[in-house]
């Protein structure tokens, strides 16, 4: 069985800045990989390449065996993406945004409507469903953005710092939703600044720093290898940076 996500020796520069310098990783189908790294490590750049939003300079990347450079349209059909910055239309209501995105994925109007309602309930946005996004709080926008990224039941989901700005209740709800998606066979690549989140959700963790993979394995592997007892200390040892713990939930 091909890997669900396959990345081989990817390079990407922005002028002088070498954002990715030979990153390789593989994620088997139905698994969760947590991509950790300090600010500017290259996490979002890698996610954007995998989601076909930008091309690598060099190297190969495939999603479900499909090359992201050669067949971006085919990749897009299979994936969901929640970016670090919300990508929804301010002037539409929450419900209209979800239905529009469902329609972009070729869902029937009835299917898009009913899936939108299900997600609005699930994310506790039903009361705000018919207000324009302009009136949403930051956390509410975030939730709507995540709902939009899973409306097409993606085979592979990319979540770039999905829980940043969410309150503890919403964060826990999102973790539950993520676990359900994964139980249903979705492969997930998750970037996060919260170690507890990676520890709880990810099967394996990949730590990147300055555009290179500096360690990968399960959270237990990484602790054993570095001789540390918490992922926090592991991260500090590997990258020289400390990282926030998840705010108390
Ligand atoms: N479009 C761009 N133009 C110029 N430089 C960029 C661009 N996108 C990213 N970079 C640079 O590439 C490097 C990696 O950025 P990237 O956004 O991938 O980091 P990140 O790991 O997601 O960081 P963060 O944790 O802050 O989100 C940084 O030095 C950044 O300034
Ligand atoms: Mg980022």
Tab-separated table of C-alpha atoms and ligand atoms in Angstrom:
chain	number	residue	atom	x	y	z
A	1	UNK	CA	0.000	0.000	0.000
A	2	UNK	CA	1.447	3.404	-0.939
A	3	UNK	CA	1.971	5.937	1.828
A	4	UNK	CA	-0.850	8.379	2.177
A	5	UNK	CA	1.655	11.234	2.381
A	6	UNK	CA	5.087	10.825	0.812
A	7	UNK	CA	7.681	13.594	0.867
A	8	UNK	CA	11.157	13.051	-0.531
A	9	UNK	CA	14.009	15.541	-0.273
A	10	UNK	CA	11.927	18.684	-0.722
A	11	UNK	CA	13.634	22.060	-1.072
A	12	UNK	CA	11.944	25.455	-1.130
A	13	UNK	CA	13.503	28.903	-0.967
A	14	UNK	CA	12.007	32.373	-0.882
A	15	UNK	CA	14.803	34.556	-2.222
A	16	UNK	CA	17.600	34.225	0.304
A	17	UNK	CA	15.480	32.318	2.804
A	18	UNK	CA	15.838	28.550	2.562
A	19	UNK	CA	12.526	27.496	4.097
A	20	UNK	CA	12.908	23.749	3.375
A	21	UNK	CA	16.291	22.096	2.919
A	22	UNK	CA	15.749	18.452	2.046
A	23	UNK	CA	12.695	17.365	4.013
A	24	UNK	CA	11.523	13.757	3.716
A	25	UNK	CA	8.676	12.069	5.534
A	26	UNK	CA	6.087	9.357	5.052
A	27	UNK	CA	2.705	8.912	6.654
A	28	UNK	CA	0.843	5.599	6.287
A	29	UNK	CA	-2.855	5.666	5.515
A	30	UNK	CA	-5.101	6.457	8.472
A	31	UNK	CA	-2.272	7.673	10.692
A	32	UNK	CA	-1.695	11.035	12.339
A	33	UNK	CA	1.642	12.794	12.091
A	34	UNK	CA	2.342	15.802	14.259
A	35	UNK	CA	4.716	18.298	12.667
A	36	UNK	CA	6.451	20.319	15.340
A	37	UNK	CA	9.022	23.038	15.055
A	38	UNK	CA	9.798	26.548	16.181
A	39	UNK	CA	8.460	29.614	14.374
A	40	UNK	CA	9.882	29.827	10.887
A	41	UNK	CA	10.946	26.151	10.826
A	42	UNK	CA	9.148	25.522	7.520
A	43	UNK	CA	5.954	23.775	8.695
A	44	UNK	CA	3.466	25.941	6.830
A	45	UNK	CA	5.641	25.880	3.718
A	46	UNK	CA	5.543	22.071	3.707
A	47	UNK	CA	1.783	22.013	4.262
A	48	UNK	CA	1.262	24.477	1.413
A	49	UNK	CA	3.343	22.347	-0.944
A	50	UNK	CA	1.385	19.209	-0.010
A	51	UNK	CA	-1.897	21.063	-0.445
A	52	UNK	CA	-0.774	22.175	-3.954
A	53	UNK	CA	-0.764	25.870	-3.029
A	54	UNK	CA	2.894	26.216	-4.012
A	55	UNK	CA	5.471	24.179	-5.869
A	56	UNK	CA	8.681	22.864	-4.361
A	57	UNK	CA	11.974	23.923	-5.984
A	58	UNK	CA	13.244	20.364	-5.861
A	59	UNK	CA	12.176	16.970	-4.554
A	60	UNK	CA	9.039	14.899	-4.789
A	61	UNK	CA	5.765	14.921	-2.866
A	62	UNK	CA	2.764	12.636	-3.287
A	63	UNK	CA	-0.623	12.445	-1.624
A	64	UNK	CA	-2.305	9.048	-1.926
A	65	UNK	CA	0.310	8.197	-4.523
A	66	UNK	CA	-0.516	11.270	-6.646
A	67	UNK	CA	2.257	13.729	-7.459
A	68	UNK	CA	1.378	17.201	-6.150
A	69	UNK	CA	3.236	18.982	-8.952
A	70	UNK	CA	2.115	16.810	-11.862
A	71	UNK	CA	-1.544	16.331	-10.833
A	72	UNK	CA	-2.570	19.082	-8.402
A	73	UNK	CA	-6.272	18.925	-9.352
A	74	UNK	CA	-6.438	15.230	-8.509
A	75	UNK	CA	-4.726	15.891	-5.180
A	76	UNK	CA	-7.156	18.711	-4.352
A	77	UNK	CA	-10.123	16.404	-4.709
A	78	UNK	CA	-8.791	14.191	-1.924
A	79	UNK	CA	-7.651	16.714	0.639
A	80	UNK	CA	-8.958	19.139	3.188
A	81	UNK	CA	-6.887	22.057	4.432
A	82	UNK	CA	-7.205	24.396	7.333
A	83	UNK	CA	-4.540	27.009	6.959
A	84	UNK	CA	-2.860	28.929	9.699
A	85	UNK	CA	-4.958	31.882	8.564
A	86	UNK	CA	-8.672	31.431	7.948
A	87	UNK	CA	-9.745	31.212	4.331
A	88	UNK	CA	-13.449	31.868	4.450
A	89	UNK	CA	-15.589	34.661	2.953
A	90	UNK	CA	-16.274	37.466	5.425
A	91	UNK	CA	-19.442	38.639	3.716
A	92	UNK	CA	-21.212	35.300	3.677
A	93	UNK	CA	-22.880	33.710	6.673
A	94	UNK	CA	-21.376	30.661	8.324
A	95	UNK	CA	-23.965	28.457	6.698
A	96	UNK	CA	-23.457	30.017	3.256
A	97	UNK	CA	-19.703	29.530	3.507
A	98	UNK	CA	-20.088	25.837	4.283
A	99	UNK	CA	-22.659	25.245	1.557
A	100	UNK	CA	-20.517	27.102	-0.981
A	101	UNK	CA	-17.478	24.978	-0.158
A	102	UNK	CA	-19.565	21.791	-0.259
A	103	UNK	CA	-20.758	22.825	-3.719
A	104	UNK	CA	-17.163	23.462	-4.822
A	105	UNK	CA	-16.557	19.821	-3.960
A	106	UNK	CA	-19.479	18.868	-6.218
A	107	UNK	CA	-21.857	17.925	-3.425
A	108	UNK	CA	-25.558	18.195	-4.299
A	109	UNK	CA	-27.296	21.219	-2.797
A	110	UNK	CA	-29.264	18.986	-0.421
A	111	UNK	CA	-26.184	17.092	0.681
A	112	UNK	CA	-24.235	20.345	1.177
A	113	UNK	CA	-27.105	21.859	3.214
A	114	UNK	CA	-27.511	18.885	5.469
A	115	UNK	CA	-23.763	18.431	5.991
A	116	UNK	CA	-23.467	22.174	6.761
A	117	UNK	CA	-26.197	21.904	9.399
A	118	UNK	CA	-24.564	18.823	10.922
A	119	UNK	CA	-21.213	20.610	11.187
A	120	UNK	CA	-22.755	23.831	12.537
A	121	UNK	CA	-24.404	21.793	15.300
A	122	UNK	CA	-21.279	19.821	15.953
A	123	UNK	CA	-19.105	22.914	16.325
A	124	UNK	CA	-21.740	24.727	18.380
A	125	UNK	CA	-22.162	27.374	15.720
A	126	UNK	CA	-25.857	26.773	15.076
A	127	UNK	CA	-26.914	30.006	16.785
A	128	UNK	CA	-24.489	32.034	14.660
A	129	UNK	CA	-25.147	30.072	11.468
A	130	UNK	CA	-27.027	32.845	9.711
A	131	UNK	CA	-24.787	35.736	10.690
A	132	UNK	CA	-22.057	36.982	8.375
A	133	UNK	CA	-18.556	35.958	9.276
A	134	UNK	CA	-17.637	39.585	9.917
A	135	UNK	CA	-19.552	39.285	13.188
A	136	UNK	CA	-17.770	36.087	14.323
A	137	UNK	CA	-15.129	36.042	17.018
A	138	UNK	CA	-11.638	34.751	16.169
A	139	UNK	CA	-12.356	31.331	17.686
A	140	UNK	CA	-15.690	31.047	15.886
A	141	UNK	CA	-14.006	31.783	12.550
A	142	UNK	CA	-11.425	29.164	13.291
A	143	UNK	CA	-14.111	26.576	13.964
A	144	UNK	CA	-15.930	27.474	10.786
A	145	UNK	CA	-12.694	27.191	8.833
A	146	UNK	CA	-12.116	23.713	10.238
A	147	UNK	CA	-15.714	22.699	9.500
A	148	UNK	CA	-15.174	23.887	5.916
A	149	UNK	CA	-12.031	21.777	5.597
A	150	UNK	CA	-13.847	18.553	6.483
A	151	UNK	CA	-17.142	19.094	4.664
A	152	UNK	CA	-15.978	16.881	1.783
A	153	UNK	CA	-14.886	14.065	4.148
A	154	UNK	CA	-11.287	14.317	2.912
A	155	UNK	CA	-9.065	11.265	2.575
A	156	UNK	CA	-6.086	13.329	3.727
A	157	UNK	CA	-6.461	16.316	6.006
A	158	UNK	CA	-3.911	19.044	6.679
A	159	UNK	CA	-4.483	21.092	9.798
A	160	UNK	CA	-2.035	23.956	10.290
A	161	UNK	CA	-2.257	24.989	13.946
A	162	UNK	CA	-5.952	24.129	14.123
A	163	UNK	CA	-6.534	24.857	17.782
A	164	UNK	CA	-4.680	28.164	18.075
A	165	UNK	CA	-7.138	30.629	19.571
A	166	UNK	CA	-9.730	28.045	20.553
A	167	UNK	CA	-11.103	27.899	24.076
A	168	UNK	CA	-10.612	24.655	26.030
A	169	UNK	CA	-14.103	23.340	25.285
A	170	UNK	CA	-13.771	23.914	21.542
A	171	UNK	CA	-10.303	22.389	21.576
A	172	UNK	CA	-11.554	19.214	23.226
A	173	UNK	CA	-14.484	19.048	20.811
A	174	UNK	CA	-12.078	19.389	17.908
A	175	UNK	CA	-9.867	16.608	19.277
A	176	UNK	CA	-12.933	14.356	19.401
A	177	UNK	CA	-13.839	15.232	15.824
A	178	UNK	CA	-10.254	14.597	14.699
A	179	UNK	CA	-10.244	11.181	16.376
A	180	UNK	CA	-13.508	10.260	14.663
A	181	UNK	CA	-12.173	11.290	11.269
A	182	UNK	CA	-9.031	9.242	11.809
A	183	UNK	CA	-11.063	6.243	13.017
A	184	UNK	CA	-12.919	6.548	9.714
A	185	UNK	CA	-9.639	6.204	7.792
A	186	UNK	CA	-8.594	9.826	7.242
A	187	UNK	CA	-4.845	10.498	7.271
A	188	UNK	CA	-3.917	13.643	9.157
A	189	UNK	CA	-0.915	15.936	9.113
A	190	UNK	CA	-1.174	18.348	11.986
A	191	UNK	CA	1.103	21.225	12.849
A	192	UNK	CA	0.849	22.567	16.317
A	193	UNK	CA	2.657	24.653	18.869
A	194	UNK	CA	0.991	22.623	21.618
A	195	UNK	CA	2.943	19.587	22.668
A	196	UNK	CA	0.111	18.038	24.574
A	197	UNK	CA	-1.944	18.127	21.424
A	198	UNK	CA	0.757	16.310	19.466
A	199	UNK	CA	1.232	13.860	22.311
A	200	UNK	CA	-2.463	13.033	22.478
A	201	UNK	CA	-3.345	12.941	18.810
A	202	UNK	CA	-0.294	11.961	16.822
A	203	UNK	CA	0.925	8.432	16.109
A	204	UNK	CA	4.310	9.844	15.181
A	205	UNK	CA	5.985	13.185	15.616
A	206	UNK	CA	8.307	14.869	13.140
A	207	UNK	CA	10.361	17.747	14.492
A	208	UNK	CA	11.654	20.218	11.939
A	209	UNK	CA	14.015	23.098	12.462
A	210	UNK	CA	15.571	25.463	9.916
A	211	UNK	CA	13.954	23.532	7.079
A	212	UNK	CA	15.302	20.116	8.062
A	213	UNK	CA	13.877	17.123	9.896
A	214	UNK	CA	15.821	16.898	13.155
A	215	UNK	CA	13.976	13.957	14.709
A	216	UNK	CA	11.050	11.662	14.143
A	217	UNK	CA	9.338	8.867	15.993
A	218	UNK	CA	6.650	8.324	18.559
A	219	UNK	CA	6.589	10.645	21.502
A	220	UNK	CA	7.997	7.780	23.611
A	221	UNK	CA	10.804	7.155	21.077
A	222	UNK	CA	11.812	10.792	21.181
A	223	UNK	CA	11.787	10.880	24.968
A	224	UNK	CA	13.901	7.727	25.151
A	225	UNK	CA	16.361	8.900	22.529
A	226	UNK	CA	16.949	12.257	24.151
A	227	UNK	CA	16.811	10.852	27.681
A	228	UNK	CA	14.047	13.277	28.617
A	229	UNK	CA	10.758	12.651	30.328
A	230	UNK	CA	8.519	15.271	28.743
A	231	UNK	CA	7.996	16.260	25.136
A	232	UNK	CA	8.678	19.807	26.224
A	233	UNK	CA	12.231	18.919	27.275
A	234	UNK	CA	12.657	16.845	24.104
A	235	UNK	CA	11.727	19.830	21.988
A	236	UNK	CA	14.086	22.117	23.875
A	237	UNK	CA	16.918	19.600	23.497
A	238	UNK	CA	16.335	19.121	19.779
A	239	UNK	CA	15.755	22.690	18.687
A	240	UNK	CA	17.109	24.898	21.445
A	241	UNK	CA	13.663	26.462	21.695
A	242	UNK	CA	11.041	25.979	24.320
A	243	UNK	CA	7.472	25.534	23.247
A	244	UNK	CA	4.253	26.335	25.041
A	245	UNK	CA	2.363	23.658	26.868
A	246	UNK	CA	-1.286	23.433	25.956
A	247	UNK	CA	-3.216	25.895	28.096
A	248	UNK	CA	-4.912	23.925	30.839
A	249	UNK	CA	-7.935	22.033	29.595
B	1	LIG	N1	5.793	33.624	0.864
B	1	LIG	C1	6.942	33.784	1.501
B	1	LIG	N2	7.841	34.717	1.110
B	1	LIG	C2	9.014	34.865	1.754
B	1	LIG	N3	9.401	34.122	2.793
B	1	LIG	C3	8.567	33.179	3.234
B	1	LIG	C4	7.284	32.948	2.617
B	1	LIG	N4	6.670	31.937	3.275
B	1	LIG	C5	7.516	31.557	4.248
B	1	LIG	N5	8.663	32.290	4.224
B	1	LIG	C6	9.826	32.109	5.101
B	1	LIG	O1	10.136	30.729	5.141
B	1	LIG	C7	10.494	30.333	6.449
B	1	LIG	C8	9.558	29.213	6.905
B	1	LIG	O2	8.254	29.760	7.099
B	1	LIG	P1	7.004	28.876	7.498
B	1	LIG	O3	5.806	29.758	7.432
B	1	LIG	O4	6.995	27.645	6.691
B	1	LIG	O5	7.347	28.515	9.012
B	1	LIG	P2	6.465	27.797	10.138
B	1	LIG	O6	7.269	26.653	10.628
B	1	LIG	O7	5.107	27.550	9.636
B	1	LIG	O8	6.454	28.911	11.287
B	1	LIG	P3	5.292	29.325	12.344
B	1	LIG	O9	5.429	28.390	13.500
B	1	LIG	O10	5.679	30.712	12.737
B	1	LIG	O11	3.968	29.258	11.667
B	1	LIG	C9	10.430	31.583	7.308
B	1	LIG	O12	11.727	32.116	7.376
B	1	LIG	C10	9.528	32.508	6.531
B	1	LIG	O13	9.845	33.846	6.767
B	2	LIG	MG1	3.250	28.185	10.176
